Structure formats: structure tokens, C-alpha cells
Amino acid sequence: DTEVTQTPKHLVMGMTNKKSLKCEQHMGHRAMYWYKQKAKKPPELMFVYSYEKLSINESVPSRFSPECPNSSLLNLHLHALQPEDSALYLCASSQPGLAGGQKSTDTQYFGPGTRLTVL
Amino acid sequence: SQQGEEDPQALSIQEGENATMNCSYKTSINNLQWYRQNSGRGLVHLILIRSNEREKHSGRLRVTLDTSKKSSSLLITASRAADTASYFCATAPTGGFKTIFGAGTRLFVKA
């Protein structure tokens, strides 16, 4: 199974709402990622979890709160978002590896994304 | 900031022609990957080339890597209308789990 699933596919929320995005993989990958993608732009890395621990936070505002309950699941909790946070949110997973004794990322498998609209 | 820069930004070709996309990056890398994205959907991994490799093939895809010039190219031969998509290079800088995507090339293949 090489699939990464994301729910929901679409989400519309107001600026005062609290919602969560979910991501799941069953490939045994121990690195999971959240990306944000605006229209006609490349994905921008938000968070990386490695072995269920937060490894990278790309200075993301605190209204985005990631959570990795176990090695198969990754959540992104949303609270008090702004209209400019509307975007496609992509989850990915990979095997964390070593290259020359240093940490390295390998092929990432992406989910279909959640299209988020903040009103 | 994005490390990879791609050119051209957009490419329009006829079915059957070859398409070449280029990617440049700034720092040392462990590997470079190419992804395809159909409009508004998730990214599909195409090919990964490691820093000690110079060329790699997969079906109609040919990727080259020149670490001295910090550049890579993706060649799609005998293109098809179904190849219409955005193509992104992604670099994995040494020493971390970060992946940085280039700006992407939008490919249009006309039937």
C-alpha cells in the first residue's frame, strides 16, 4: 500500500472556528510532513515529524498546531485562521534515512491534499 | 526561501515532441527529485537521483544531474496529452529532513 490519505478533501471555515486536518499512511514511514501550497506556487514546507517527534517547524504561526499521535497518523489543528491561510494543504511521508552519516530525506509520498477556504 | 529555480516557467508543445525542463539549486544536496502535479491535486513522485549519480532513466523520463553546476534537467520523450501538468524539482540539502521545491514548470501538451 503506497497511499497517503487525507481528510477532509475540502474544508470551509470561519476565522473563529477550530478544525483539524488528518493524514494517514500505512507504509511504515517514520517521517511525515505538512506542506502549504498556494495557487500556481510550489509547496512550502510547514512541519516535519521524525519518529513521532517534531523535527522541523518552519516558523509557522501558532494558529497551526501539528500533532503526531502515532507513526501512521498526522494531524494539523487549525484555530483562528486568516483568509490568507486559504490554500491546498498537503501531507507527505517518507523513510528518514542517512546519507554519509547525516540525516536525509528520501522519496516522499504525497496525499491528495485538503483544499482549505477561510472566510 | 525556495532553493530550486526552474525554467522555463511554462512550456507548450505538440504531442509526440520532447519536453525538457531545467532546475538549478544553491547548496550541496543528498539527492534531487522530480514530481508531477495535476491541477489542484497531490504530487506524484517521478524519479530520484542521488548526488553521486549523473543520469537516470525511467520509462520516457531521463534525468541528469550536474553537481558542479548545481543543476538538473528532466527530459520527457514522445510526450502525450496526459503529460500536461506542473513539474517540480525538489532538493534535499545535506544534513536534514528538509525538502525544498523549485518554482515549477507548467507543461501543456497539445493533442
mmCIF file of C-alpha atoms in Angstrom:
data_model
loop_
_atom_site.group_PDB
_atom_site.id
_atom_site.type_symbol
_atom_site.label_atom_id
_atom_site.label_comp_id
_atom_site.label_asym_id
_atom_site.label_seq_id
_atom_site.Cartn_x
_atom_site.Cartn_y
_atom_site.Cartn_z
ATOM 1 C CA ASP A 1 0.000 0.000 0.000
ATOM 2 C CA THR A 2 1.715 3.198 -1.199
ATOM 3 C CA GLU A 3 -1.159 5.502 -0.409
ATOM 4 C CA VAL A 4 -1.314 8.547 1.818
ATOM 5 C CA THR A 5 -4.860 9.555 2.657
ATOM 6 C CA GLN A 6 -6.069 12.974 3.758
ATOM 7 C CA THR A 7 -9.396 14.068 5.161
ATOM 8 C CA PRO A 8 -11.388 16.096 4.511
ATOM 9 C CA LYS A 9 -10.918 16.815 0.789
ATOM 10 C CA HIS A 10 -12.461 20.254 1.163
ATOM 11 C CA LEU A 11 -12.939 22.442 4.242
ATOM 12 C CA VAL A 12 -14.594 25.813 4.600
ATOM 13 C CA MET A 13 -14.234 27.509 7.967
ATOM 14 C CA GLY A 14 -14.744 30.867 9.588
ATOM 15 C CA MET A 15 -11.986 32.772 11.333
ATOM 16 C CA THR A 16 -13.305 31.803 14.767
ATOM 17 C CA ASN A 17 -13.658 28.081 14.064
ATOM 18 C CA LYS A 18 -11.467 25.226 15.253
ATOM 19 C CA LYS A 19 -10.942 22.390 12.821
ATOM 20 C CA SER A 20 -8.436 19.607 12.156
ATOM 21 C CA LEU A 21 -6.882 18.089 9.071
ATOM 22 C CA LYS A 22 -5.978 14.417 9.166
ATOM 23 C CA CYS A 23 -3.368 12.385 7.333
ATOM 24 C CA GLU A 24 -2.725 8.642 7.440
ATOM 25 C CA GLN A 25 -0.185 6.285 5.897
ATOM 26 C CA HIS A 26 0.449 2.578 6.318
ATOM 27 C CA MET A 27 3.776 2.268 4.560
ATOM 28 C CA GLY A 28 5.767 2.136 7.781
ATOM 29 C CA HIS A 29 7.297 5.518 7.079
ATOM 30 C CA ARG A 30 8.721 7.263 10.122
ATOM 31 C CA ALA A 31 8.884 10.794 8.683
ATOM 32 C CA MET A 32 5.752 12.803 7.963
ATOM 33 C CA TYR A 33 5.365 16.288 6.557
ATOM 34 C CA TRP A 34 2.860 19.118 6.231
ATOM 35 C CA TYR A 35 3.089 21.486 3.259
ATOM 36 C CA LYS A 36 1.058 24.529 2.289
ATOM 37 C CA GLN A 37 0.539 25.307 -1.391
ATOM 38 C CA LYS A 38 -0.993 28.454 -2.845
ATOM 39 C CA ALA A 39 -2.296 28.506 -6.401
ATOM 40 C CA LYS A 40 0.405 28.326 -9.077
ATOM 41 C CA LYS A 41 3.136 28.157 -6.422
ATOM 42 C CA PRO A 42 5.325 25.291 -5.204
ATOM 43 C CA PRO A 43 4.604 23.515 -1.921
ATOM 44 C CA GLU A 44 6.096 25.218 1.119
ATOM 45 C CA LEU A 45 7.263 23.081 3.994
ATOM 46 C CA MET A 46 5.499 23.734 7.308
ATOM 47 C CA PHE A 47 6.380 20.889 9.676
ATOM 48 C CA VAL A 48 8.361 17.652 9.706
ATOM 49 C CA TYR A 49 7.924 14.833 12.195
ATOM 50 C CA SER A 50 10.588 12.191 12.512
ATOM 51 C CA TYR A 51 9.867 9.141 14.671
ATOM 52 C CA GLU A 52 6.789 10.917 16.034
ATOM 53 C CA LYS A 53 8.816 13.905 17.239
ATOM 54 C CA LEU A 54 8.654 17.385 15.759
ATOM 55 C CA SER A 55 11.868 17.809 13.815
ATOM 56 C CA ILE A 56 11.252 20.957 11.796
ATOM 57 C CA ASN A 57 8.905 23.913 12.305
ATOM 58 C CA GLU A 58 9.382 26.436 9.526
ATOM 59 C CA SER A 59 8.367 29.413 11.700
ATOM 60 C CA VAL A 60 4.710 28.588 11.198
ATOM 61 C CA PRO A 61 2.211 30.781 13.114
ATOM 62 C CA SER A 62 0.839 29.187 16.278
ATOM 63 C CA ARG A 63 -2.681 29.122 14.838
ATOM 64 C CA PHE A 64 -1.423 25.974 13.096
ATOM 65 C CA SER A 65 -0.709 23.181 15.592
ATOM 66 C CA PRO A 66 0.633 19.832 14.377
ATOM 67 C CA GLU A 67 0.233 16.551 16.210
ATOM 68 C CA CYS A 68 1.602 13.071 15.541
ATOM 69 C CA PRO A 69 -0.361 10.629 17.746
ATOM 70 C CA ASN A 70 1.424 7.577 16.327
ATOM 71 C CA SER A 71 3.654 6.545 13.449
ATOM 72 C CA SER A 72 0.730 6.290 10.997
ATOM 73 C CA LEU A 73 -1.195 9.451 11.788
ATOM 74 C CA LEU A 74 -0.517 13.144 11.428
ATOM 75 C CA ASN A 75 -2.954 15.897 12.339
ATOM 76 C CA LEU A 76 -2.948 19.628 11.772
ATOM 77 C CA HIS A 77 -5.124 21.566 14.202
ATOM 78 C CA LEU A 78 -6.426 24.897 12.960
ATOM 79 C CA HIS A 79 -7.635 27.772 15.124
ATOM 80 C CA ALA A 80 -8.354 31.436 14.430
ATOM 81 C CA LEU A 81 -7.142 31.257 10.850
ATOM 82 C CA GLN A 82 -6.982 34.210 8.483
ATOM 83 C CA PRO A 83 -8.335 34.379 4.911
ATOM 84 C CA GLU A 84 -4.748 34.351 3.610
ATOM 85 C CA ASP A 85 -4.369 30.856 5.080
ATOM 86 C CA SER A 86 -6.678 29.558 2.357
ATOM 87 C CA ALA A 87 -4.625 27.067 0.353
ATOM 88 C CA LEU A 88 -4.116 23.409 -0.505
ATOM 89 C CA TYR A 89 -2.607 21.578 2.475
ATOM 90 C CA LEU A 90 -0.561 18.554 1.541
ATOM 91 C CA CYS A 91 0.649 15.738 3.738
ATOM 92 C CA ALA A 92 3.564 13.505 2.793
ATOM 93 C CA SER A 93 5.535 10.657 4.273
ATOM 94 C CA SER A 94 8.938 9.104 3.693
ATOM 95 C CA GLN A 95 11.533 6.932 5.275
ATOM 96 C CA PRO A 96 14.019 9.055 7.180
ATOM 97 C CA GLY A 97 17.421 7.965 6.076
ATOM 98 C CA LEU A 98 21.092 8.525 6.382
ATOM 99 C CA ALA A 99 23.422 9.787 3.685
ATOM 100 C CA GLY A 100 27.064 9.998 4.557
ATOM 101 C CA GLY A 101 26.184 9.640 8.222
ATOM 102 C CA GLN A 102 23.862 12.614 8.104
ATOM 103 C CA LYS A 103 20.108 12.803 8.210
ATOM 104 C CA SER A 104 18.487 12.816 4.789
ATOM 105 C CA THR A 105 15.059 12.735 3.281
ATOM 106 C CA ASP A 106 14.149 10.246 0.607
ATOM 107 C CA THR A 107 11.222 9.841 -1.780
ATOM 108 C CA GLN A 108 8.142 11.491 -0.355
ATOM 109 C CA TYR A 109 4.677 10.104 -0.993
ATOM 110 C CA PHE A 110 2.004 12.761 -1.049
ATOM 111 C CA GLY A 111 -1.651 12.658 -0.202
ATOM 112 C CA PRO A 112 -4.274 14.307 -2.458
ATOM 113 C CA GLY A 113 -4.471 17.351 -0.192
ATOM 114 C CA THR A 114 -7.162 19.271 1.662
ATOM 115 C CA ARG A 115 -8.473 22.394 -0.051
ATOM 116 C CA LEU A 116 -8.996 24.894 2.770
ATOM 117 C CA THR A 117 -11.038 28.066 2.436
ATOM 118 C CA VAL A 118 -11.112 30.539 5.325
ATOM 119 C CA LEU A 119 -13.966 33.027 5.210
ATOM 120 C CA SER B 1 13.136 30.667 0.667
ATOM 121 C CA GLN B 2 12.992 28.306 -2.258
ATOM 122 C CA GLN B 3 16.314 26.811 -3.263
ATOM 123 C CA GLY B 4 15.377 25.415 -6.656
ATOM 124 C CA GLU B 5 14.755 27.566 -9.664
ATOM 125 C CA GLU B 6 13.201 26.065 -12.753
ATOM 126 C CA ASP B 7 12.981 27.092 -16.344
ATOM 127 C CA PRO B 8 11.035 27.508 -18.380
ATOM 128 C CA GLN B 9 8.106 28.620 -16.231
ATOM 129 C CA ALA B 10 5.728 27.331 -18.895
ATOM 130 C CA LEU B 11 6.196 25.103 -21.931
ATOM 131 C CA SER B 12 3.705 24.331 -24.689
ATOM 132 C CA ILE B 13 4.436 21.515 -27.154
ATOM 133 C CA GLN B 14 2.676 19.182 -29.575
ATOM 134 C CA GLU B 15 2.004 15.567 -28.743
ATOM 135 C CA GLY B 16 4.954 13.398 -29.747
ATOM 136 C CA GLU B 17 7.553 16.102 -29.165
ATOM 137 C CA ASN B 18 10.121 16.019 -26.380
ATOM 138 C CA ALA B 19 9.936 18.328 -23.369
ATOM 139 C CA THR B 20 12.968 19.482 -21.411
ATOM 140 C CA MET B 21 12.792 21.243 -18.052
ATOM 141 C CA ASN B 22 15.742 22.576 -16.078
ATOM 142 C CA CYS B 23 16.323 23.085 -12.376
ATOM 143 C CA SER B 24 19.091 24.934 -10.564
ATOM 144 C CA TYR B 25 19.823 24.930 -6.860
ATOM 145 C CA LYS B 26 22.177 26.669 -4.445
ATOM 146 C CA THR B 27 23.556 24.393 -1.735
ATOM 147 C CA SER B 28 25.008 20.879 -1.554
ATOM 148 C CA ILE B 29 22.408 18.155 -1.703
ATOM 149 C CA ASN B 30 21.919 14.486 -0.901
ATOM 150 C CA ASN B 31 19.509 13.953 -3.753
ATOM 151 C CA LEU B 32 17.224 15.701 -6.198
ATOM 152 C CA GLN B 33 13.734 14.565 -7.031
ATOM 153 C CA TRP B 34 11.202 15.387 -9.714
ATOM 154 C CA TYR B 35 7.473 15.440 -9.037
ATOM 155 C CA ARG B 36 4.404 15.916 -11.211
ATOM 156 C CA GLN B 37 1.222 17.647 -10.082
ATOM 157 C CA ASN B 38 -2.030 17.659 -11.971
ATOM 158 C CA SER B 39 -4.151 20.729 -11.361
ATOM 159 C CA GLY B 40 -5.144 21.096 -7.701
ATOM 160 C CA ARG B 41 -4.118 17.574 -6.750
ATOM 161 C CA GLY B 42 -1.337 15.863 -4.809
ATOM 162 C CA LEU B 43 2.194 15.457 -6.086
ATOM 163 C CA VAL B 44 3.327 12.248 -7.737
ATOM 164 C CA HIS B 45 6.946 11.223 -7.386
ATOM 165 C CA LEU B 46 8.627 10.636 -10.750
ATOM 166 C CA ILE B 47 12.283 9.964 -10.137
ATOM 167 C CA LEU B 48 15.040 10.459 -7.564
ATOM 168 C CA ILE B 49 18.682 10.976 -8.465
ATOM 169 C CA ARG B 50 21.369 10.872 -5.811
ATOM 170 C CA SER B 51 24.276 13.283 -5.619
ATOM 171 C CA ASN B 52 26.729 10.609 -6.801
ATOM 172 C CA GLU B 53 24.667 9.803 -9.909
ATOM 173 C CA ARG B 54 24.841 11.693 -13.204
ATOM 174 C CA GLU B 55 21.960 10.273 -15.212
ATOM 175 C CA LYS B 56 18.895 8.164 -14.571
ATOM 176 C CA HIS B 57 16.126 6.770 -16.757
ATOM 177 C CA SER B 58 12.594 5.683 -16.012
ATOM 178 C CA GLY B 59 10.367 4.837 -18.960
ATOM 179 C CA ARG B 60 10.050 8.014 -21.071
ATOM 180 C CA LEU B 61 11.843 10.075 -18.422
ATOM 181 C CA ARG B 62 15.520 10.937 -18.408
ATOM 182 C CA VAL B 63 17.051 12.963 -15.585
ATOM 183 C CA THR B 64 20.562 14.365 -15.462
ATOM 184 C CA LEU B 65 22.378 15.902 -12.518
ATOM 185 C CA ASP B 66 25.442 18.120 -12.657
ATOM 186 C CA THR B 67 26.559 18.834 -9.090
ATOM 187 C CA SER B 68 29.401 21.083 -10.265
ATOM 188 C CA LYS B 69 26.865 23.393 -11.903
ATOM 189 C CA LYS B 70 24.189 22.681 -9.282
ATOM 190 C CA SER B 71 21.673 21.897 -11.979
ATOM 191 C CA SER B 72 19.409 19.107 -13.192
ATOM 192 C CA SER B 73 17.260 18.504 -16.234
ATOM 193 C CA LEU B 74 14.169 16.399 -16.842
ATOM 194 C CA LEU B 75 13.504 15.157 -20.363
ATOM 195 C CA ILE B 76 10.136 13.667 -21.274
ATOM 196 C CA THR B 77 10.292 11.921 -24.627
ATOM 197 C CA ALA B 78 7.380 11.347 -27.003
ATOM 198 C CA SER B 79 5.056 13.478 -24.909
ATOM 199 C CA ARG B 80 1.366 12.731 -24.560
ATOM 200 C CA ALA B 81 -1.618 14.927 -23.730
ATOM 201 C CA ALA B 82 -1.763 13.132 -20.365
ATOM 202 C CA ASP B 83 1.668 14.576 -19.522
ATOM 203 C CA THR B 84 0.049 18.004 -19.165
ATOM 204 C CA ALA B 85 0.812 19.011 -15.579
ATOM 205 C CA SER B 86 3.141 21.063 -13.400
ATOM 206 C CA TYR B 87 6.577 19.589 -12.823
ATOM 207 C CA PHE B 88 8.630 20.424 -9.746
ATOM 208 C CA CYS B 89 12.194 19.657 -8.818
ATOM 209 C CA ALA B 90 12.831 19.164 -5.109
ATOM 210 C CA THR B 91 16.209 19.182 -3.433
ATOM 211 C CA ALA B 92 17.165 17.517 -0.189
ATOM 212 C CA PRO B 93 20.010 19.597 1.272
ATOM 213 C CA THR B 94 22.623 17.660 3.193
ATOM 214 C CA GLY B 95 22.196 17.274 6.923
ATOM 215 C CA GLY B 96 18.454 17.431 7.383
ATOM 216 C CA PHE B 97 14.960 16.311 6.524
ATOM 217 C CA LYS B 98 14.078 19.437 4.663
ATOM 218 C CA THR B 99 12.902 19.256 1.052
ATOM 219 C CA ILE B 100 12.824 22.448 -0.956
ATOM 220 C CA PHE B 101 10.726 22.713 -4.100
ATOM 221 C CA GLY B 102 11.524 24.756 -7.151
ATOM 222 C CA ALA B 103 9.011 27.163 -8.658
ATOM 223 C CA GLY B 104 7.863 24.551 -11.169
ATOM 224 C CA THR B 105 7.347 24.284 -14.909
ATOM 225 C CA ARG B 106 3.828 24.159 -16.298
ATOM 226 C CA LEU B 107 3.778 21.817 -19.285
ATOM 227 C CA PHE B 108 0.980 21.867 -21.855
ATOM 228 C CA VAL B 109 0.908 19.054 -24.399
ATOM 229 C CA LYS B 110 -1.489 19.698 -27.255
ATOM 230 C CA ALA B 111 -3.166 16.741 -28.926
#
